[in-house]
mmCIF file of C-alpha atoms in Angstrom:
data_model
loop_
_atom_site.group_PDB
_atom_site.id
_atom_site.type_symbol
_atom_site.label_atom_id
_atom_site.label_comp_id
_atom_site.label_asym_id
_atom_site.label_seq_id
_atom_site.Cartn_x
_atom_site.Cartn_y
_atom_site.Cartn_z
ATOM 1 C CA MET S 1366 -296.292 -157.574 29.345
ATOM 2 C CA LYS S 1367 -295.488 -156.075 32.721
ATOM 3 C CA ILE S 1368 -292.246 -157.451 34.133
ATOM 4 C CA LEU S 1369 -290.722 -157.942 37.579
ATOM 5 C CA SER S 1370 -286.910 -157.894 37.379
ATOM 6 C CA LEU S 1371 -285.177 -159.721 40.230
ATOM 7 C CA PHE S 1372 -281.447 -159.265 40.968
ATOM 8 C CA ALA S 1373 -281.769 -156.304 38.633
ATOM 9 C CA ASN S 1374 -278.321 -154.800 39.258
ATOM 10 C CA ILE S 1375 -278.308 -151.602 37.111
ATOM 11 C CA GLY S 1376 -280.504 -153.072 34.382
ATOM 12 C CA VAL S 1377 -278.032 -154.327 31.772
ATOM 13 C CA ALA S 1378 -280.368 -157.152 30.728
ATOM 14 C CA GLU S 1379 -283.363 -154.879 30.143
ATOM 15 C CA ALA S 1380 -281.635 -152.271 27.978
ATOM 16 C CA TYR S 1381 -283.745 -153.122 24.884
ATOM 17 C CA LEU S 1382 -286.958 -154.401 26.462
ATOM 18 C CA LYS S 1383 -288.924 -151.270 25.578
ATOM 19 C CA GLU S 1384 -288.250 -152.055 21.923
ATOM 20 C CA THR S 1385 -290.040 -155.379 22.413
ATOM 21 C CA HIS S 1386 -293.107 -153.579 23.859
ATOM 22 C CA ASN S 1387 -292.563 -155.213 27.241
ATOM 23 C CA GLU S 1388 -292.071 -153.082 30.347
ATOM 24 C CA VAL S 1389 -290.259 -153.561 33.648
ATOM 25 C CA VAL S 1390 -292.637 -152.044 36.168
ATOM 26 C CA LEU S 1391 -290.902 -153.323 39.296
ATOM 27 C CA ALA S 1392 -287.329 -154.334 40.114
ATOM 28 C CA ASN S 1393 -285.427 -155.576 43.138
ATOM 29 C CA GLU S 1394 -281.727 -155.105 43.875
ATOM 30 C CA LEU S 1395 -279.787 -155.737 47.067
ATOM 31 C CA ILE S 1396 -277.051 -153.092 46.790
ATOM 32 C CA GLU S 1397 -278.112 -149.473 47.222
ATOM 33 C CA ARG S 1398 -275.506 -148.034 44.848
ATOM 34 C CA ARG S 1399 -276.765 -150.265 42.041
ATOM 35 C CA SER S 1400 -280.387 -149.633 42.904
ATOM 36 C CA THR S 1401 -279.855 -145.863 42.787
ATOM 37 C CA LEU S 1402 -278.232 -146.053 39.354
ATOM 38 C CA TYR S 1403 -281.006 -148.356 38.092
ATOM 39 C CA SER S 1404 -283.533 -145.678 39.034
ATOM 40 C CA LYS S 1405 -281.619 -143.070 37.061
ATOM 41 C CA ILE S 1406 -281.413 -145.276 33.967
ATOM 42 C CA TYR S 1407 -285.019 -146.499 34.236
ATOM 43 C CA PRO S 1408 -286.935 -143.736 36.055
ATOM 44 C CA GLU S 1409 -290.307 -145.174 34.978
ATOM 45 C CA ALA S 1410 -289.741 -148.421 36.913
ATOM 46 C CA GLU S 1411 -290.239 -148.756 40.644
ATOM 47 C CA ILE S 1412 -287.342 -150.412 42.450
ATOM 48 C CA ILE S 1413 -287.267 -152.047 45.859
ATOM 49 C CA CYS S 1414 -283.789 -151.959 47.368
ATOM 50 C CA GLY S 1415 -283.214 -154.747 49.855
ATOM 51 C CA ASP S 1416 -282.392 -158.380 50.542
ATOM 52 C CA ILE S 1417 -284.744 -160.721 48.695
ATOM 53 C CA THR S 1418 -284.288 -163.291 51.493
ATOM 54 C CA ASP S 1419 -285.750 -160.814 54.004
ATOM 55 C CA LYS S 1420 -289.408 -161.717 54.524
ATOM 56 C CA LYS S 1421 -290.467 -158.060 54.695
ATOM 57 C CA ILE S 1422 -288.721 -157.247 51.408
ATOM 58 C CA GLN S 1423 -290.156 -160.346 49.746
ATOM 59 C CA GLU S 1424 -293.631 -159.473 50.997
ATOM 60 C CA GLU S 1425 -293.281 -155.989 49.524
ATOM 61 C CA ILE S 1426 -292.146 -157.428 46.176
ATOM 62 C CA VAL S 1427 -295.118 -159.785 46.035
ATOM 63 C CA LYS S 1428 -297.688 -157.164 47.075
ATOM 64 C CA LYS S 1429 -296.472 -154.546 44.600
ATOM 65 C CA SER S 1430 -296.197 -157.136 41.821
ATOM 66 C CA LEU S 1431 -299.816 -158.113 42.326
ATOM 67 C CA ASP S 1432 -300.909 -154.471 42.533
ATOM 68 C CA LEU S 1433 -299.052 -153.627 39.314
ATOM 69 C CA GLY S 1434 -300.315 -156.680 37.443
ATOM 70 C CA VAL S 1435 -296.932 -158.346 36.843
ATOM 71 C CA GLU S 1436 -297.226 -161.039 34.149
ATOM 72 C CA LEU S 1437 -293.600 -162.063 33.757
ATOM 73 C CA ILE S 1438 -290.627 -162.533 36.080
ATOM 74 C CA MET S 1439 -287.086 -162.007 34.835
ATOM 75 C CA ALA S 1440 -284.442 -163.307 37.262
ATOM 76 C CA THR S 1441 -280.656 -163.213 36.949
ATOM 77 C CA PRO S 1442 -279.378 -164.532 40.313
ATOM 78 C CA PRO S 1443 -275.698 -164.088 41.280
ATOM 79 C CA CYS S 1444 -273.519 -166.815 39.784
ATOM 80 C CA GLN S 1445 -270.211 -166.452 41.653
ATOM 81 C CA GLY S 1446 -270.648 -169.811 43.384
ATOM 82 C CA MET S 1447 -271.064 -171.550 40.016
ATOM 83 C CA SER S 1448 -268.954 -169.485 37.634
ATOM 84 C CA THR S 1449 -265.754 -170.900 36.136
ATOM 85 C CA ALA S 1450 -264.245 -167.497 36.924
ATOM 86 C CA GLY S 1451 -265.203 -167.938 40.587
ATOM 87 C CA GLN S 1452 -264.708 -170.547 43.305
ATOM 88 C CA GLN S 1453 -267.320 -173.027 42.004
ATOM 89 C CA ASP S 1454 -268.422 -173.629 45.575
ATOM 90 C CA GLU S 1455 -271.595 -175.725 45.856
ATOM 91 C CA ASN S 1456 -271.979 -174.483 49.422
ATOM 92 C CA ASP S 1457 -272.072 -170.817 48.368
ATOM 93 C CA ILE S 1458 -275.409 -169.619 49.760
ATOM 94 C CA ARG S 1459 -275.917 -167.446 46.673
ATOM 95 C CA ASN S 1460 -276.545 -170.647 44.707
ATOM 96 C CA GLU S 1461 -279.770 -171.020 46.679
ATOM 97 C CA LEU S 1462 -281.180 -167.622 45.729
ATOM 98 C CA VAL S 1463 -283.153 -169.356 42.981
ATOM 99 C CA CYS S 1464 -285.374 -170.576 45.834
ATOM 100 C CA GLN S 1465 -286.495 -166.986 46.405
ATOM 101 C CA VAL S 1466 -287.451 -166.726 42.739
ATOM 102 C CA VAL S 1467 -289.572 -169.857 43.164
ATOM 103 C CA ASN S 1468 -291.210 -168.529 46.341
ATOM 104 C CA ILE S 1469 -292.208 -165.289 44.620
ATOM 105 C CA ALA S 1470 -293.349 -167.062 41.457
ATOM 106 C CA LYS S 1471 -295.659 -169.340 43.442
ATOM 107 C CA ARG S 1472 -297.401 -166.327 44.951
ATOM 108 C CA ILE S 1473 -297.559 -164.127 41.842
ATOM 109 C CA GLU S 1474 -298.183 -166.946 39.351
ATOM 110 C CA PRO S 1475 -296.890 -164.991 36.317
ATOM 111 C CA LYS S 1476 -297.624 -166.213 32.812
ATOM 112 C CA TYR S 1477 -293.921 -166.556 32.034
ATOM 113 C CA ILE S 1478 -290.572 -166.727 33.864
ATOM 114 C CA PHE S 1479 -287.071 -166.068 32.474
ATOM 115 C CA ILE S 1480 -284.092 -167.297 34.544
ATOM 116 C CA GLU S 1481 -280.515 -166.732 33.388
ATOM 117 C CA ASN S 1482 -277.254 -168.008 34.859
ATOM 118 C CA VAL S 1483 -273.943 -169.687 34.026
ATOM 119 C CA PRO S 1484 -273.980 -173.195 32.432
ATOM 120 C CA LEU S 1485 -273.088 -174.871 35.746
ATOM 121 C CA PHE S 1486 -276.498 -173.717 36.988
ATOM 122 C CA PHE S 1487 -277.909 -176.919 35.477
ATOM 123 C CA SER S 1488 -275.454 -179.223 37.277
ATOM 124 C CA THR S 1489 -275.285 -177.533 40.686
ATOM 125 C CA PHE S 1490 -276.823 -179.051 43.807
ATOM 126 C CA ILE S 1491 -278.458 -176.825 46.415
ATOM 127 C CA ASN S 1492 -279.652 -177.578 49.939
ATOM 128 C CA VAL S 1493 -283.403 -177.222 50.390
ATOM 129 C CA ASN S 1494 -284.769 -178.138 53.822
ATOM 130 C CA GLU S 1495 -281.673 -180.283 54.454
ATOM 131 C CA GLU S 1496 -282.150 -182.075 51.129
ATOM 132 C CA LYS S 1497 -279.508 -181.912 48.415
ATOM 133 C CA ILE S 1498 -281.121 -181.453 45.007
ATOM 134 C CA LEU S 1499 -280.060 -180.383 41.522
ATOM 135 C CA ILE S 1500 -281.382 -176.937 40.591
ATOM 136 C CA PRO S 1501 -283.270 -178.170 37.464
ATOM 137 C CA ASP S 1502 -284.880 -180.961 39.535
ATOM 138 C CA TYR S 1503 -285.850 -178.428 42.179
ATOM 139 C CA LEU S 1504 -287.491 -176.170 39.579
ATOM 140 C CA GLU S 1505 -289.359 -179.141 38.105
ATOM 141 C CA ARG S 1506 -290.557 -180.297 41.505
ATOM 142 C CA GLU S 1507 -291.689 -176.862 42.690
ATOM 143 C CA LEU S 1508 -293.069 -175.374 39.459
ATOM 144 C CA GLY S 1509 -293.454 -178.270 37.007
ATOM 145 C CA VAL S 1510 -297.116 -178.910 37.809
ATOM 146 C CA LYS S 1511 -298.152 -175.409 36.768
ATOM 147 C CA TYR S 1512 -295.387 -174.561 34.270
ATOM 148 C CA SER S 1513 -293.800 -176.073 31.193
ATOM 149 C CA ILE S 1514 -290.032 -175.731 31.531
ATOM 150 C CA GLU S 1515 -287.604 -175.196 28.660
ATOM 151 C CA LYS S 1516 -283.847 -175.402 29.376
ATOM 152 C CA ALA S 1517 -280.995 -174.460 27.051
ATOM 153 C CA ILE S 1518 -277.300 -173.636 27.185
ATOM 154 C CA ILE S 1519 -276.644 -170.925 24.642
ATOM 155 C CA ASP S 1520 -273.700 -168.887 23.413
ATOM 156 C CA THR S 1521 -274.644 -165.249 22.923
ATOM 157 C CA ALA S 1522 -272.274 -165.180 19.920
ATOM 158 C CA ASP S 1523 -274.960 -167.169 18.079
ATOM 159 C CA TYR S 1524 -277.376 -164.245 18.464
ATOM 160 C CA SER S 1525 -275.498 -161.359 16.787
ATOM 161 C CA VAL S 1526 -273.681 -160.436 19.994
ATOM 162 C CA PRO S 1527 -269.977 -159.794 19.265
ATOM 163 C CA GLN S 1528 -268.942 -161.822 22.303
ATOM 164 C CA THR S 1529 -268.687 -165.499 23.195
ATOM 165 C CA ARG S 1530 -270.628 -165.889 26.426
ATOM 166 C CA GLU S 1531 -272.252 -169.189 27.389
ATOM 167 C CA ARG S 1532 -275.353 -168.975 29.554
ATOM 168 C CA ALA S 1533 -277.929 -171.337 31.010
ATOM 169 C CA ILE S 1534 -281.402 -170.151 30.068
ATOM 170 C CA THR S 1535 -284.567 -171.445 31.719
ATOM 171 C CA LEU S 1536 -287.917 -170.389 30.266
ATOM 172 C CA LEU S 1537 -291.103 -171.289 32.125
ATOM 173 C CA SER S 1538 -294.545 -170.976 30.556
ATOM 174 C CA ARG S 1539 -297.723 -171.315 32.576
ATOM 175 C CA LYS S 1540 -299.603 -174.302 31.191
ATOM 176 C CA ASP S 1541 -302.836 -172.378 30.685
ATOM 177 C CA GLN S 1542 -301.080 -170.145 28.127
ATOM 178 C CA ASN S 1543 -301.432 -171.008 24.448
ATOM 179 C CA TYR S 1544 -297.755 -170.457 23.689
ATOM 180 C CA LYS S 1545 -294.787 -172.275 25.242
ATOM 181 C CA TRP S 1546 -291.775 -169.922 25.371
ATOM 182 C CA THR S 1547 -288.686 -171.258 23.594
ATOM 183 C CA VAL S 1548 -285.180 -170.016 22.859
ATOM 184 C CA PRO S 1549 -285.038 -168.341 19.422
ATOM 185 C CA PRO S 1550 -283.175 -169.975 16.521
ATOM 186 C CA LYS S 1551 -279.531 -169.027 16.049
ATOM 187 C CA ASP S 1552 -278.621 -166.193 13.698
ATOM 188 C CA LYS S 1553 -276.839 -167.214 10.500
ATOM 189 C CA LYS S 1554 -273.876 -164.862 10.799
ATOM 190 C CA LYS S 1555 -271.685 -164.027 13.769
ATOM 191 C CA VAL S 1556 -270.614 -160.474 14.574
ATOM 192 C CA THR S 1557 -266.844 -160.080 14.953
ATOM 193 C CA MET S 1558 -264.677 -157.640 16.843
ATOM 194 C CA ARG S 1559 -263.969 -155.947 13.508
ATOM 195 C CA ASP S 1560 -267.711 -155.513 12.965
ATOM 196 C CA ALA S 1561 -268.170 -154.146 16.472
ATOM 197 C CA ILE S 1562 -265.226 -151.779 16.965
ATOM 198 C CA GLY S 1563 -263.196 -151.922 13.746
ATOM 199 C CA ASP S 1564 -264.401 -148.494 12.638
ATOM 200 C CA LEU S 1565 -262.933 -146.782 15.712
ATOM 201 C CA PRO S 1566 -259.603 -144.987 15.186
ATOM 202 C CA ILE S 1567 -256.411 -145.854 17.062
ATOM 203 C CA LEU S 1568 -256.427 -144.807 20.714
ATOM 204 C CA ASP S 1569 -253.221 -144.886 22.742
ATOM 205 C CA PRO S 1570 -253.139 -145.911 26.404
ATOM 206 C CA PHE S 1571 -252.253 -143.496 29.188
ATOM 207 C CA VAL S 1572 -248.978 -144.688 30.708
ATOM 208 C CA LYS S 1573 -249.186 -143.610 34.315
ATOM 209 C CA ASP S 1574 -245.590 -144.236 35.402
ATOM 210 C CA VAL S 1575 -243.802 -142.066 32.802
ATOM 211 C CA SER S 1576 -243.337 -138.330 32.307
ATOM 212 C CA GLU S 1577 -245.387 -136.458 29.738
ATOM 213 C CA GLU S 1578 -242.270 -136.163 27.580
ATOM 214 C CA GLU S 1579 -241.746 -139.923 27.591
ATOM 215 C CA LEU S 1580 -245.445 -140.542 26.951
ATOM 216 C CA LEU S 1581 -245.214 -138.411 23.805
ATOM 217 C CA GLN S 1582 -242.054 -140.197 22.727
ATOM 218 C CA MET S 1583 -243.946 -143.474 22.934
ATOM 219 C CA PHE S 1584 -247.138 -142.054 21.403
ATOM 220 C CA PRO S 1585 -246.537 -138.816 19.444
ATOM 221 C CA LYS S 1586 -250.248 -138.493 18.587
ATOM 222 C CA TYR S 1587 -251.513 -139.273 22.104
ATOM 223 C CA TYR S 1588 -253.406 -136.008 22.702
ATOM 224 C CA GLU S 1589 -254.718 -135.807 19.144
ATOM 225 C CA ARG S 1590 -256.151 -139.328 19.395
ATOM 226 C CA LYS S 1591 -257.506 -138.717 22.892
ATOM 227 C CA LYS S 1592 -259.384 -135.651 21.606
ATOM 228 C CA GLU S 1593 -260.900 -137.648 18.725
ATOM 229 C CA ALA S 1594 -262.001 -140.355 21.165
ATOM 230 C CA GLU S 1595 -263.762 -137.787 23.344
ATOM 231 C CA LYS S 1596 -265.886 -136.787 20.338
ATOM 232 C CA ILE S 1597 -267.062 -140.386 19.948
ATOM 233 C CA SER S 1598 -268.204 -140.934 23.535
ATOM 234 C CA ILE S 1599 -267.544 -139.778 27.075
ATOM 235 C CA TRP S 1600 -266.859 -143.452 27.838
ATOM 236 C CA HIS S 1601 -264.177 -143.793 25.150
ATOM 237 C CA LYS S 1602 -261.239 -142.820 27.359
ATOM 238 C CA PRO S 1603 -257.651 -144.139 27.222
ATOM 239 C CA PRO S 1604 -257.246 -146.814 29.910
ATOM 240 C CA GLU S 1605 -254.335 -146.376 32.330
ATOM 241 C CA HIS S 1606 -251.497 -148.911 32.368
ATOM 242 C CA VAL S 1607 -247.874 -149.199 33.477
ATOM 243 C CA LYS S 1608 -245.024 -148.865 30.998
ATOM 244 C CA ARG S 1609 -243.652 -152.413 31.198
ATOM 245 C CA GLN S 1610 -247.062 -153.907 30.304
ATOM 246 C CA VAL S 1611 -247.672 -151.402 27.504
ATOM 247 C CA ILE S 1612 -244.242 -152.094 25.984
ATOM 248 C CA ALA S 1613 -244.959 -155.834 25.997
ATOM 249 C CA MET S 1614 -248.270 -155.318 24.197
ATOM 250 C CA MET S 1615 -246.777 -152.872 21.665
ATOM 251 C CA HIS S 1616 -244.743 -155.865 20.440
ATOM 252 C CA THR S 1617 -247.614 -158.367 20.474
ATOM 253 C CA PRO S 1618 -249.648 -159.058 17.301
ATOM 254 C CA SER S 1619 -253.441 -159.458 17.152
ATOM 255 C CA GLY S 1620 -254.694 -162.682 18.710
ATOM 256 C CA CYS S 1621 -251.343 -163.401 20.400
ATOM 257 C CA THR S 1622 -250.055 -163.357 23.951
ATOM 258 C CA ALA S 1623 -246.981 -161.400 25.037
ATOM 259 C CA PHE S 1624 -245.696 -164.596 26.655
ATOM 260 C CA ASP S 1625 -244.635 -165.647 23.135
ATOM 261 C CA ASN S 1626 -242.387 -162.610 22.696
ATOM 262 C CA GLU S 1627 -238.676 -163.494 22.841
ATOM 263 C CA ILE S 1628 -237.590 -160.105 24.135
ATOM 264 C CA PHE S 1629 -240.663 -158.089 25.063
ATOM 265 C CA TYR S 1630 -242.334 -160.666 27.296
ATOM 266 C CA PRO S 1631 -244.295 -159.714 30.471
ATOM 267 C CA LYS S 1632 -241.964 -158.571 33.243
ATOM 268 C CA LYS S 1633 -242.327 -157.735 36.907
ATOM 269 C CA GLU S 1634 -241.232 -154.410 38.359
ATOM 270 C CA ASP S 1635 -237.819 -155.882 39.132
ATOM 271 C CA GLY S 1636 -237.384 -157.055 35.524
ATOM 272 C CA THR S 1637 -237.890 -160.769 36.173
ATOM 273 C CA PRO S 1638 -240.333 -162.684 33.920
ATOM 274 C CA VAL S 1639 -243.985 -162.884 34.907
ATOM 275 C CA ARG S 1640 -245.479 -166.337 35.300
ATOM 276 C CA GLY S 1641 -249.068 -166.561 34.096
ATOM 277 C CA TYR S 1642 -251.720 -168.191 31.962
ATOM 278 C CA ARG S 1643 -251.566 -167.862 28.187
ATOM 279 C CA ASN S 1644 -254.937 -166.119 28.110
ATOM 280 C CA THR S 1645 -253.410 -163.145 29.949
ATOM 281 C CA TYR S 1646 -251.346 -160.367 28.352
ATOM 282 C CA LYS S 1647 -253.307 -161.422 25.293
ATOM 283 C CA ARG S 1648 -254.798 -159.461 22.423
ATOM 284 C CA GLN S 1649 -258.257 -160.187 21.088
ATOM 285 C CA ASN S 1650 -258.767 -161.333 17.478
ATOM 286 C CA TRP S 1651 -260.258 -158.997 14.878
ATOM 287 C CA ASP S 1652 -262.091 -161.675 12.908
ATOM 288 C CA THR S 1653 -263.797 -163.613 15.692
ATOM 289 C CA CYS S 1654 -266.259 -162.671 18.405
ATOM 290 C CA ALA S 1655 -264.736 -161.214 21.556
ATOM 291 C CA TYR S 1656 -263.835 -163.493 24.431
ATOM 292 C CA THR S 1657 -266.164 -163.455 27.421
ATOM 293 C CA VAL S 1658 -265.990 -160.113 29.197
ATOM 294 C CA THR S 1659 -265.181 -160.633 32.881
ATOM 295 C CA MET S 1660 -265.566 -158.292 35.846
ATOM 296 C CA ASP S 1661 -261.792 -157.720 35.887
ATOM 297 C CA ASN S 1662 -261.689 -156.221 32.402
ATOM 298 C CA ARG S 1663 -259.430 -153.202 33.008
ATOM 299 C CA LYS S 1664 -256.142 -155.147 33.408
ATOM 300 C CA ILE S 1665 -253.728 -156.194 30.673
ATOM 301 C CA SER S 1666 -252.654 -159.000 33.024
ATOM 302 C CA SER S 1667 -256.157 -160.478 33.244
ATOM 303 C CA GLN S 1668 -258.025 -162.751 30.802
ATOM 304 C CA ASN S 1669 -258.159 -161.819 27.091
ATOM 305 C CA ASN S 1670 -258.600 -158.111 27.752
ATOM 306 C CA VAL S 1671 -256.295 -156.384 25.262
ATOM 307 C CA HIS S 1672 -257.482 -154.586 22.118
ATOM 308 C CA PRO S 1673 -256.679 -156.476 18.845
ATOM 309 C CA GLY S 1674 -254.383 -153.678 17.626
ATOM 310 C CA ARG S 1675 -253.033 -152.762 14.186
ATOM 311 C CA LEU S 1676 -249.517 -153.075 12.800
ATOM 312 C CA TYR S 1677 -247.650 -149.779 12.286
ATOM 313 C CA VAL S 1678 -244.039 -148.652 11.897
ATOM 314 C CA GLN S 1679 -242.394 -146.116 14.214
ATOM 315 C CA ASN S 1680 -238.705 -145.195 14.018
ATOM 316 C CA GLY S 1681 -238.152 -148.189 11.759
ATOM 317 C CA GLU S 1682 -239.669 -150.643 14.258
ATOM 318 C CA ASN S 1683 -242.783 -152.785 13.701
ATOM 319 C CA LEU S 1684 -245.250 -152.117 16.526
ATOM 320 C CA TYR S 1685 -248.917 -152.776 17.288
ATOM 321 C CA SER S 1686 -251.359 -150.009 18.141
ATOM 322 C CA ASP S 1687 -253.880 -149.804 20.978
ATOM 323 C CA ALA S 1688 -251.588 -151.461 23.538
ATOM 324 C CA ARG S 1689 -254.342 -151.323 26.127
ATOM 325 C CA THR S 1690 -257.489 -152.944 27.411
ATOM 326 C CA LEU S 1691 -260.793 -152.044 25.781
ATOM 327 C CA THR S 1692 -262.325 -148.713 26.706
ATOM 328 C CA LEU S 1693 -265.668 -148.732 28.480
ATOM 329 C CA TYR S 1694 -267.310 -147.610 25.229
ATOM 330 C CA GLU S 1695 -265.766 -150.553 23.371
ATOM 331 C CA LEU S 1696 -266.903 -152.904 26.136
ATOM 332 C CA MET S 1697 -270.447 -151.563 25.806
ATOM 333 C CA LYS S 1698 -270.378 -152.361 22.085
ATOM 334 C CA VAL S 1699 -268.984 -155.833 22.736
ATOM 335 C CA MET S 1700 -271.739 -156.384 25.317
ATOM 336 C CA SER S 1701 -274.313 -155.212 22.716
ATOM 337 C CA LEU S 1702 -275.423 -152.328 24.926
ATOM 338 C CA PRO S 1703 -277.023 -149.401 23.072
ATOM 339 C CA THR S 1704 -274.598 -146.536 22.485
ATOM 340 C CA ASP S 1705 -277.242 -144.127 23.809
ATOM 341 C CA TRP S 1706 -277.855 -146.095 27.027
ATOM 342 C CA PRO S 1707 -278.722 -143.279 29.466
ATOM 343 C CA VAL S 1708 -276.041 -143.809 32.103
ATOM 344 C CA PRO S 1709 -275.327 -140.575 34.025
ATOM 345 C CA SER S 1710 -271.993 -139.067 32.999
ATOM 346 C CA ASN S 1711 -270.752 -138.900 36.595
ATOM 347 C CA THR S 1712 -270.994 -142.675 37.069
ATOM 348 C CA SER S 1713 -267.732 -144.315 38.145
ATOM 349 C CA GLU S 1714 -265.989 -145.984 35.219
ATOM 350 C CA ALA S 1715 -264.513 -148.710 37.459
ATOM 351 C CA PHE S 1716 -267.994 -149.452 38.814
ATOM 352 C CA LEU S 1717 -269.503 -149.676 35.327
ATOM 353 C CA ARG S 1718 -266.710 -151.932 34.080
ATOM 354 C CA ARG S 1719 -267.371 -154.429 36.867
ATOM 355 C CA ILE S 1720 -271.140 -154.351 36.330
ATOM 356 C CA ILE S 1721 -270.795 -154.952 32.591
ATOM 357 C CA GLY S 1722 -268.621 -157.974 33.333
ATOM 358 C CA GLU S 1723 -271.453 -159.439 35.423
ATOM 359 C CA GLY S 1724 -274.260 -158.857 32.936
ATOM 360 C CA ILE S 1725 -275.968 -160.763 30.158
ATOM 361 C CA PRO S 1726 -275.771 -159.112 26.717
ATOM 362 C CA PRO S 1727 -279.095 -157.304 26.296
ATOM 363 C CA LEU S 1728 -279.341 -157.990 22.557
ATOM 364 C CA PHE S 1729 -279.744 -161.689 23.340
ATOM 365 C CA VAL S 1730 -282.433 -160.862 25.912
ATOM 366 C CA LYS S 1731 -284.201 -158.747 23.297
ATOM 367 C CA LYS S 1732 -284.222 -161.655 20.850
ATOM 368 C CA VAL S 1733 -285.650 -164.020 23.492
ATOM 369 C CA PHE S 1734 -288.468 -161.581 24.213
ATOM 370 C CA GLU S 1735 -289.095 -161.022 20.506
ATOM 371 C CA GLU S 1736 -289.497 -164.779 20.193
ATOM 372 C CA LEU S 1737 -292.106 -164.657 22.966
ATOM 373 C CA ASN S 1738 -293.940 -161.797 21.208
ATOM 374 C CA LYS S 1739 -293.905 -163.702 17.920
ATOM 375 C CA GLY S 1740 -295.163 -166.899 19.523
ATOM 376 C CA MET S 1741 -297.991 -165.146 21.337
ATOM 377 C CA SER S 1742 -299.069 -163.223 18.216
ATOM 378 C CA ASN S 1743 -299.159 -166.454 16.186
ATOM 379 C CA GLU S 1744 -301.525 -167.902 18.742
#
């Protein structure tokens, strides 16, 4: 089917859609930098850059959708007002962007609609014409006559994605269609961090506040390992950190936080102890799915960002390798992005890291669309 992608960002969600024989023919994104990159990744799709709440932009989206024969809308509205990692502000106007999806859907009348957001999407009130209403009740009121509505809270870890990430999924099927779109059944086996990145060799961090001599004292094979990483991917680069954080993580085992270290605990620049949550300065576990990737995924001091690491001995001391956050390449694997995703090599790494932290793992999206294909073919 021909798809309209709303709030498209750079197209993380649609990375595998071609494999499902569905095609994004039109997309909309507010921010020009993201829109430009989307065009480079998906040159065959037309993208409208602009504010979806602007009547002129919305009119253009509707007209082109009708001209192109759009049959399905995929919408991933911003979730910062509802996310547990955000302010959870019911008055955040971004919560009401789902209304624009409804307005467009009423005019296009696609066969199917896919809406993705955080779990609090289902329990958030929005203001519509001075009336306070729950988002699911609003969708039912506005679209329930013409569409059957399926709601589910899923964890992408149940769909072969090596990452725990809970999402609210709303699937709408036009009632004149023979098949009602449903969430696919869970996969039997979960994919762990070891499955996802366990085959990658040790990669040392770049310690930005030491001399080259001291760096090589800490990591004698730094340049050798960096060179091997470059052969794997241009995105597999040593993240940069400060010495005091790296030292803390070199003494922290897999799955543990440096706050448990008696000597090598997190310290401030002046040497005093850091106060923080136990999910910071924390290594991931090898034998579970990754924790949810956030937008702030480049910091050791942020949530569950540090590589699991491997025990090794250096100068008679037990240490743990990979005292760093995940590389962008490792994050792509954890997000289930294809390793050959055609992102231009000159794209900012910091920009990509943030975008990946906002996205929905595309392997889950692929499985949802495969379920739609299967259901339609059975009819």
